[in-house]
mmCIF file of C-alpha atoms in Angstrom:
data_model
loop_
_atom_site.group_PDB
_atom_site.id
_atom_site.type_symbol
_atom_site.label_atom_id
_atom_site.label_comp_id
_atom_site.label_asym_id
_atom_site.label_seq_id
_atom_site.Cartn_x
_atom_site.Cartn_y
_atom_site.Cartn_z
ATOM 1 C CA GLY A 1058 98.914 118.115 90.647
ATOM 2 C CA ALA A 1059 101.037 116.933 87.770
ATOM 3 C CA VAL A 1060 99.114 115.092 85.078
ATOM 4 C CA VAL A 1061 100.494 112.806 82.417
ATOM 5 C CA SER A 1062 98.177 111.744 79.639
ATOM 6 C CA GLN A 1063 98.764 108.750 77.423
ATOM 7 C CA HIS A 1064 96.964 108.117 74.150
ATOM 8 C CA PRO A 1065 95.476 105.857 73.036
ATOM 9 C CA SER A 1066 94.448 103.873 76.096
ATOM 10 C CA TRP A 1067 94.088 100.779 73.973
ATOM 11 C CA VAL A 1068 94.850 99.829 70.391
ATOM 12 C CA ILE A 1069 94.504 96.754 68.216
ATOM 13 C CA CYS A 1070 96.663 96.508 65.133
ATOM 14 C CA LYS A 1071 97.520 93.969 62.492
ATOM 15 C CA SER A 1072 100.822 92.168 62.426
ATOM 16 C CA GLY A 1073 103.412 94.064 60.413
ATOM 17 C CA THR A 1074 101.942 97.508 60.950
ATOM 18 C CA SER A 1075 103.334 100.283 63.147
ATOM 19 C CA VAL A 1076 101.645 101.867 66.129
ATOM 20 C CA LYS A 1077 102.394 105.199 67.764
ATOM 21 C CA ILE A 1078 101.706 105.898 71.436
ATOM 22 C CA GLU A 1079 101.771 109.433 72.788
ATOM 23 C CA CYS A 1080 102.711 110.589 76.257
ATOM 24 C CA ARG A 1081 101.978 114.176 77.219
ATOM 25 C CA SER A 1082 102.685 116.151 80.353
ATOM 26 C CA LEU A 1083 99.676 118.443 80.670
ATOM 27 C CA ASP A 1084 100.707 120.928 83.323
ATOM 28 C CA PHE A 1085 104.470 120.788 83.571
ATOM 29 C CA GLN A 1086 107.519 120.607 81.360
ATOM 30 C CA ALA A 1087 108.908 117.111 81.237
ATOM 31 C CA THR A 1088 112.619 117.165 80.565
ATOM 32 C CA THR A 1089 112.772 113.403 81.036
ATOM 33 C CA MET A 1090 110.288 110.732 80.076
ATOM 34 C CA PHE A 1091 110.430 107.019 80.709
ATOM 35 C CA TRP A 1092 108.776 104.176 78.857
ATOM 36 C CA TYR A 1093 107.881 100.926 80.616
ATOM 37 C CA ARG A 1094 106.426 97.668 79.444
ATOM 38 C CA GLN A 1095 104.282 95.323 81.473
ATOM 39 C CA PHE A 1096 103.482 91.784 80.438
ATOM 40 C CA PRO A 1097 100.335 90.173 81.867
ATOM 41 C CA LYS A 1098 100.617 89.472 85.572
ATOM 42 C CA GLN A 1099 104.168 90.786 85.653
ATOM 43 C CA SER A 1100 105.919 93.872 86.848
ATOM 44 C CA LEU A 1101 106.895 96.962 84.898
ATOM 45 C CA MET A 1102 110.212 96.898 83.125
ATOM 46 C CA LEU A 1103 111.960 100.058 81.992
ATOM 47 C CA MET A 1104 112.447 100.112 78.240
ATOM 48 C CA ALA A 1105 114.078 103.473 77.677
ATOM 49 C CA THR A 1106 114.714 106.934 79.021
ATOM 50 C CA SER A 1107 114.280 109.963 76.805
ATOM 51 C CA ASN A 1108 115.450 113.489 77.361
ATOM 52 C CA GLU A 1109 113.978 116.344 75.399
ATOM 53 C CA GLY A 1110 115.976 117.059 72.279
ATOM 54 C CA SER A 1111 118.320 114.101 72.523
ATOM 55 C CA LYS A 1112 118.345 110.436 71.612
ATOM 56 C CA ALA A 1113 116.709 107.974 73.946
ATOM 57 C CA THR A 1114 118.768 105.651 76.108
ATOM 58 C CA TYR A 1115 117.547 102.080 75.803
ATOM 59 C CA GLU A 1116 117.816 99.392 78.444
ATOM 60 C CA GLN A 1117 119.738 96.259 77.634
ATOM 61 C CA GLY A 1118 117.758 93.882 75.464
ATOM 62 C CA VAL A 1119 115.372 96.498 74.081
ATOM 63 C CA GLU A 1120 115.560 96.862 70.302
ATOM 64 C CA LYS A 1121 115.947 100.535 69.501
ATOM 65 C CA ASP A 1122 115.019 100.030 65.855
ATOM 66 C CA LYS A 1123 111.790 98.365 66.828
ATOM 67 C CA PHE A 1124 110.738 100.728 69.593
ATOM 68 C CA LEU A 1125 111.322 104.220 68.268
ATOM 69 C CA ILE A 1126 111.177 106.959 70.855
ATOM 70 C CA ASN A 1127 110.923 110.635 70.051
ATOM 71 C CA HIS A 1128 110.947 113.403 72.633
ATOM 72 C CA ALA A 1129 110.725 116.455 70.452
ATOM 73 C CA SER A 1130 109.189 118.848 72.945
ATOM 74 C CA LEU A 1131 109.042 119.387 76.667
ATOM 75 C CA THR A 1132 105.487 118.095 76.837
ATOM 76 C CA LEU A 1133 105.410 115.217 74.377
ATOM 77 C CA SER A 1134 107.176 111.925 73.900
ATOM 78 C CA THR A 1135 106.118 109.224 71.475
ATOM 79 C CA LEU A 1136 106.802 105.510 71.321
ATOM 80 C CA THR A 1137 106.379 103.867 67.936
ATOM 81 C CA VAL A 1138 106.259 100.105 67.778
ATOM 82 C CA THR A 1139 107.412 99.292 64.270
ATOM 83 C CA SER A 1140 106.438 96.184 62.346
ATOM 84 C CA ALA A 1141 104.459 94.949 65.306
ATOM 85 C CA HIS A 1142 104.117 91.243 66.009
ATOM 86 C CA PRO A 1143 101.851 89.398 68.434
ATOM 87 C CA GLU A 1144 104.701 89.089 70.939
ATOM 88 C CA ASP A 1145 104.743 92.900 71.163
ATOM 89 C CA SER A 1146 101.265 92.777 72.681
ATOM 90 C CA SER A 1147 101.649 94.301 76.097
ATOM 91 C CA PHE A 1148 100.757 97.185 78.382
ATOM 92 C CA TYR A 1149 102.981 100.214 77.767
ATOM 93 C CA ILE A 1150 103.223 102.947 80.395
ATOM 94 C CA CYS A 1151 105.080 106.238 80.284
ATOM 95 C CA SER A 1152 106.180 108.503 83.076
ATOM 96 C CA ALA A 1153 107.389 112.078 82.983
ATOM 97 C CA ARG A 1154 109.635 114.098 85.230
ATOM 98 C CA GLY A 1155 110.348 117.811 85.483
ATOM 99 C CA ASP A 1156 113.726 119.448 85.447
ATOM 100 C CA LYS A 1157 114.330 119.722 89.172
ATOM 101 C CA LEU A 1158 116.237 117.121 91.127
ATOM 102 C CA ASP A 1159 114.328 115.219 93.805
ATOM 103 C CA THR A 1160 111.053 115.488 91.932
ATOM 104 C CA GLU A 1161 109.128 112.331 91.296
ATOM 105 C CA ALA A 1162 108.039 111.034 87.933
ATOM 106 C CA PHE A 1163 104.306 110.939 87.193
ATOM 107 C CA PHE A 1164 102.743 108.051 85.330
ATOM 108 C CA GLY A 1165 100.344 107.982 82.428
ATOM 109 C CA GLN A 1166 97.373 105.661 82.479
ATOM 110 C CA GLY A 1167 98.971 103.191 80.090
ATOM 111 C CA THR A 1168 98.250 101.838 76.618
ATOM 112 C CA ARG A 1169 97.192 98.272 76.005
ATOM 113 C CA LEU A 1170 98.509 97.109 72.660
ATOM 114 C CA THR A 1171 97.124 93.974 71.037
ATOM 115 C CA VAL A 1172 98.695 92.787 67.803
ATOM 116 C CA VAL A 1173 96.598 90.310 65.825
ATOM 117 C CA GLY B 422 121.879 98.117 90.285
ATOM 118 C CA ASP B 423 118.770 99.075 92.160
ATOM 119 C CA SER B 424 116.265 96.389 93.044
ATOM 120 C CA VAL B 425 112.991 95.953 94.914
ATOM 121 C CA THR B 426 111.861 92.715 96.516
ATOM 122 C CA GLN B 427 108.221 92.321 97.364
ATOM 123 C CA MET B 428 106.418 89.748 99.380
ATOM 124 C CA GLU B 429 105.158 87.045 97.103
ATOM 125 C CA GLY B 430 101.464 86.721 96.568
ATOM 126 C CA PRO B 431 98.735 86.250 96.019
ATOM 127 C CA VAL B 432 97.331 87.405 99.329
ATOM 128 C CA THR B 433 93.741 86.611 100.246
ATOM 129 C CA LEU B 434 92.118 88.231 103.262
ATOM 130 C CA SER B 435 88.685 88.583 104.738
ATOM 131 C CA GLU B 436 87.114 92.013 104.948
ATOM 132 C CA GLU B 437 88.324 94.033 107.964
ATOM 133 C CA ALA B 438 91.482 91.949 108.322
ATOM 134 C CA PHE B 439 94.895 93.538 108.853
ATOM 135 C CA LEU B 440 97.129 93.813 105.814
ATOM 136 C CA THR B 441 100.901 93.788 105.572
ATOM 137 C CA ILE B 442 102.798 93.553 102.298
ATOM 138 C CA ASN B 443 106.537 93.444 102.799
ATOM 139 C CA CYS B 444 108.932 95.374 100.609
ATOM 140 C CA THR B 445 112.705 95.672 100.828
ATOM 141 C CA TYR B 446 115.026 97.472 98.500
ATOM 142 C CA THR B 447 118.630 97.764 97.410
ATOM 143 C CA ALA B 448 119.817 101.079 96.073
ATOM 144 C CA THR B 449 122.772 103.356 95.861
ATOM 145 C CA GLY B 450 122.215 106.812 97.213
ATOM 146 C CA TYR B 451 118.955 107.886 98.764
ATOM 147 C CA PRO B 452 115.966 106.847 96.711
ATOM 148 C CA SER B 453 112.375 107.873 97.100
ATOM 149 C CA LEU B 454 110.013 105.002 97.842
ATOM 150 C CA PHE B 455 106.510 104.455 96.529
ATOM 151 C CA TRP B 456 103.547 102.149 96.655
ATOM 152 C CA TYR B 457 101.354 102.000 93.560
ATOM 153 C CA VAL B 458 98.048 100.224 93.086
ATOM 154 C CA GLN B 459 96.794 98.792 89.812
ATOM 155 C CA TYR B 460 93.212 97.713 89.285
ATOM 156 C CA PRO B 461 92.423 95.194 86.536
ATOM 157 C CA GLY B 462 92.936 96.646 83.072
ATOM 158 C CA GLU B 463 94.020 100.024 84.399
ATOM 159 C CA GLY B 464 97.224 101.986 84.811
ATOM 160 C CA LEU B 465 99.168 102.738 87.940
ATOM 161 C CA GLN B 466 97.812 104.904 90.690
ATOM 162 C CA LEU B 467 100.150 106.353 93.255
ATOM 163 C CA LEU B 468 99.014 105.158 96.662
ATOM 164 C CA LEU B 469 101.641 106.756 98.883
ATOM 165 C CA LYS B 470 105.260 107.814 98.943
ATOM 166 C CA ALA B 471 108.158 108.703 101.229
ATOM 167 C CA THR B 472 111.210 110.651 100.190
ATOM 168 C CA LYS B 473 113.590 110.260 103.127
ATOM 169 C CA ALA B 474 114.390 108.016 106.050
ATOM 170 C CA ASP B 475 111.732 107.769 108.768
ATOM 171 C CA ASP B 476 109.117 109.483 106.605
ATOM 172 C CA LYS B 477 105.705 107.870 106.796
ATOM 173 C CA GLY B 478 103.511 107.903 103.721
ATOM 174 C CA SER B 479 99.785 107.459 104.198
ATOM 175 C CA ASN B 480 96.651 107.504 102.088
ATOM 176 C CA LYS B 481 93.182 105.929 102.277
ATOM 177 C CA GLY B 482 94.073 104.067 105.463
ATOM 178 C CA PHE B 483 97.289 102.621 104.015
ATOM 179 C CA GLU B 484 100.625 103.441 105.612
ATOM 180 C CA ALA B 485 104.291 102.722 104.979
ATOM 181 C CA THR B 486 107.411 103.977 106.753
ATOM 182 C CA TYR B 487 110.772 104.477 105.049
ATOM 183 C CA ARG B 488 113.204 102.420 107.167
ATOM 184 C CA LYS B 489 116.743 103.036 106.072
ATOM 185 C CA GLU B 490 118.295 100.737 108.674
ATOM 186 C CA THR B 491 116.333 97.743 107.400
ATOM 187 C CA THR B 492 115.993 99.045 103.811
ATOM 188 C CA SER B 493 112.278 98.390 104.003
ATOM 189 C CA PHE B 494 109.003 100.073 103.113
ATOM 190 C CA HIS B 495 106.272 97.699 104.242
ATOM 191 C CA LEU B 496 102.675 98.519 103.356
ATOM 192 C CA GLU B 497 100.032 98.197 106.078
ATOM 193 C CA LYS B 498 96.326 98.752 106.474
ATOM 194 C CA GLY B 499 94.389 98.118 109.629
ATOM 195 C CA SER B 500 91.111 97.014 108.053
ATOM 196 C CA VAL B 501 90.884 96.067 104.398
ATOM 197 C CA GLN B 502 87.783 96.333 102.251
ATOM 198 C CA VAL B 503 86.646 94.378 99.211
ATOM 199 C CA SER B 504 87.378 97.470 97.136
ATOM 200 C CA ASP B 505 91.064 97.200 98.089
ATOM 201 C CA SER B 506 91.402 94.125 95.892
ATOM 202 C CA ALA B 507 94.084 95.000 93.353
ATOM 203 C CA VAL B 508 97.758 94.517 92.541
ATOM 204 C CA TYR B 509 100.167 96.505 94.703
ATOM 205 C CA PHE B 510 103.630 97.497 93.499
ATOM 206 C CA CYS B 511 106.465 98.719 95.654
ATOM 207 C CA ALA B 512 108.891 100.932 93.773
ATOM 208 C CA LEU B 513 111.889 103.130 94.261
ATOM 209 C CA SER B 514 112.907 106.127 92.264
ATOM 210 C CA ASP B 515 116.422 107.304 91.766
ATOM 211 C CA GLN B 516 116.281 110.903 92.904
ATOM 212 C CA ARG B 517 118.974 111.980 90.527
ATOM 213 C CA TRP B 518 117.753 110.409 87.295
ATOM 214 C CA GLY B 519 114.104 109.796 88.095
ATOM 215 C CA LYS B 520 113.750 106.298 86.706
ATOM 216 C CA SER B 521 111.717 103.833 88.713
ATOM 217 C CA THR B 522 112.450 100.252 89.687
ATOM 218 C CA PHE B 523 109.462 98.102 90.566
ATOM 219 C CA GLY B 524 108.901 95.015 92.629
ATOM 220 C CA ASP B 525 107.054 92.095 91.089
ATOM 221 C CA GLY B 526 103.699 93.155 92.479
ATOM 222 C CA THR B 527 101.449 91.497 95.044
ATOM 223 C CA THR B 528 97.896 90.573 94.184
ATOM 224 C CA LEU B 529 95.493 91.223 97.035
ATOM 225 C CA THR B 530 92.029 89.705 97.080
ATOM 226 C CA VAL B 531 89.660 90.706 99.858
ATOM 227 C CA LYS B 532 86.619 88.506 100.372
ATOM 228 C CA PRO B 533 83.395 89.697 101.993
#
């Protein structure tokens, strides 16, 4: 089956530093990847949609300059949290979808970010 | 826009009890419907899915039927176990664009 791998699974960083999270599709080409954020005991909220080779589309209220998304290849998308602050601490999950309509998106295992 | 409404929790049941978690949705077009399970500190695991009306998804004793007339996708299990304790998310996926919309999640606790 389709496998999406996210790395790292958890990270602790200092306030003001940047953190990069990778999302890889291991056995299929992901033309579209999605990034979600989950606060403790809450649901997942879509942050942005990225298509390979083009700029990401951000949901309303998501700062594009803070959450940099790069989807440079068909198997890799990255989310960089720039100048992280404690309020950015959250669970970030990616999903990836192939190029055929009616195919589902497959989720990574998530990255827990803690900013201290 | 699309939305998913899930039965509020938390839900606490005794082992071997019957489980129902209600889920209704609003969407344009014909979405695919999913149930995901999340154990503490972990990511999402796909529990089951249905891609068209009247489809029944099933896995590990859990079932849900895609009801277009009532826009529902209720999750059921005949006999829950302690190991079923987790957070359950109902979700829909836009078949054209692939992005997912999630319900708020329902926390299930099963006591021995």
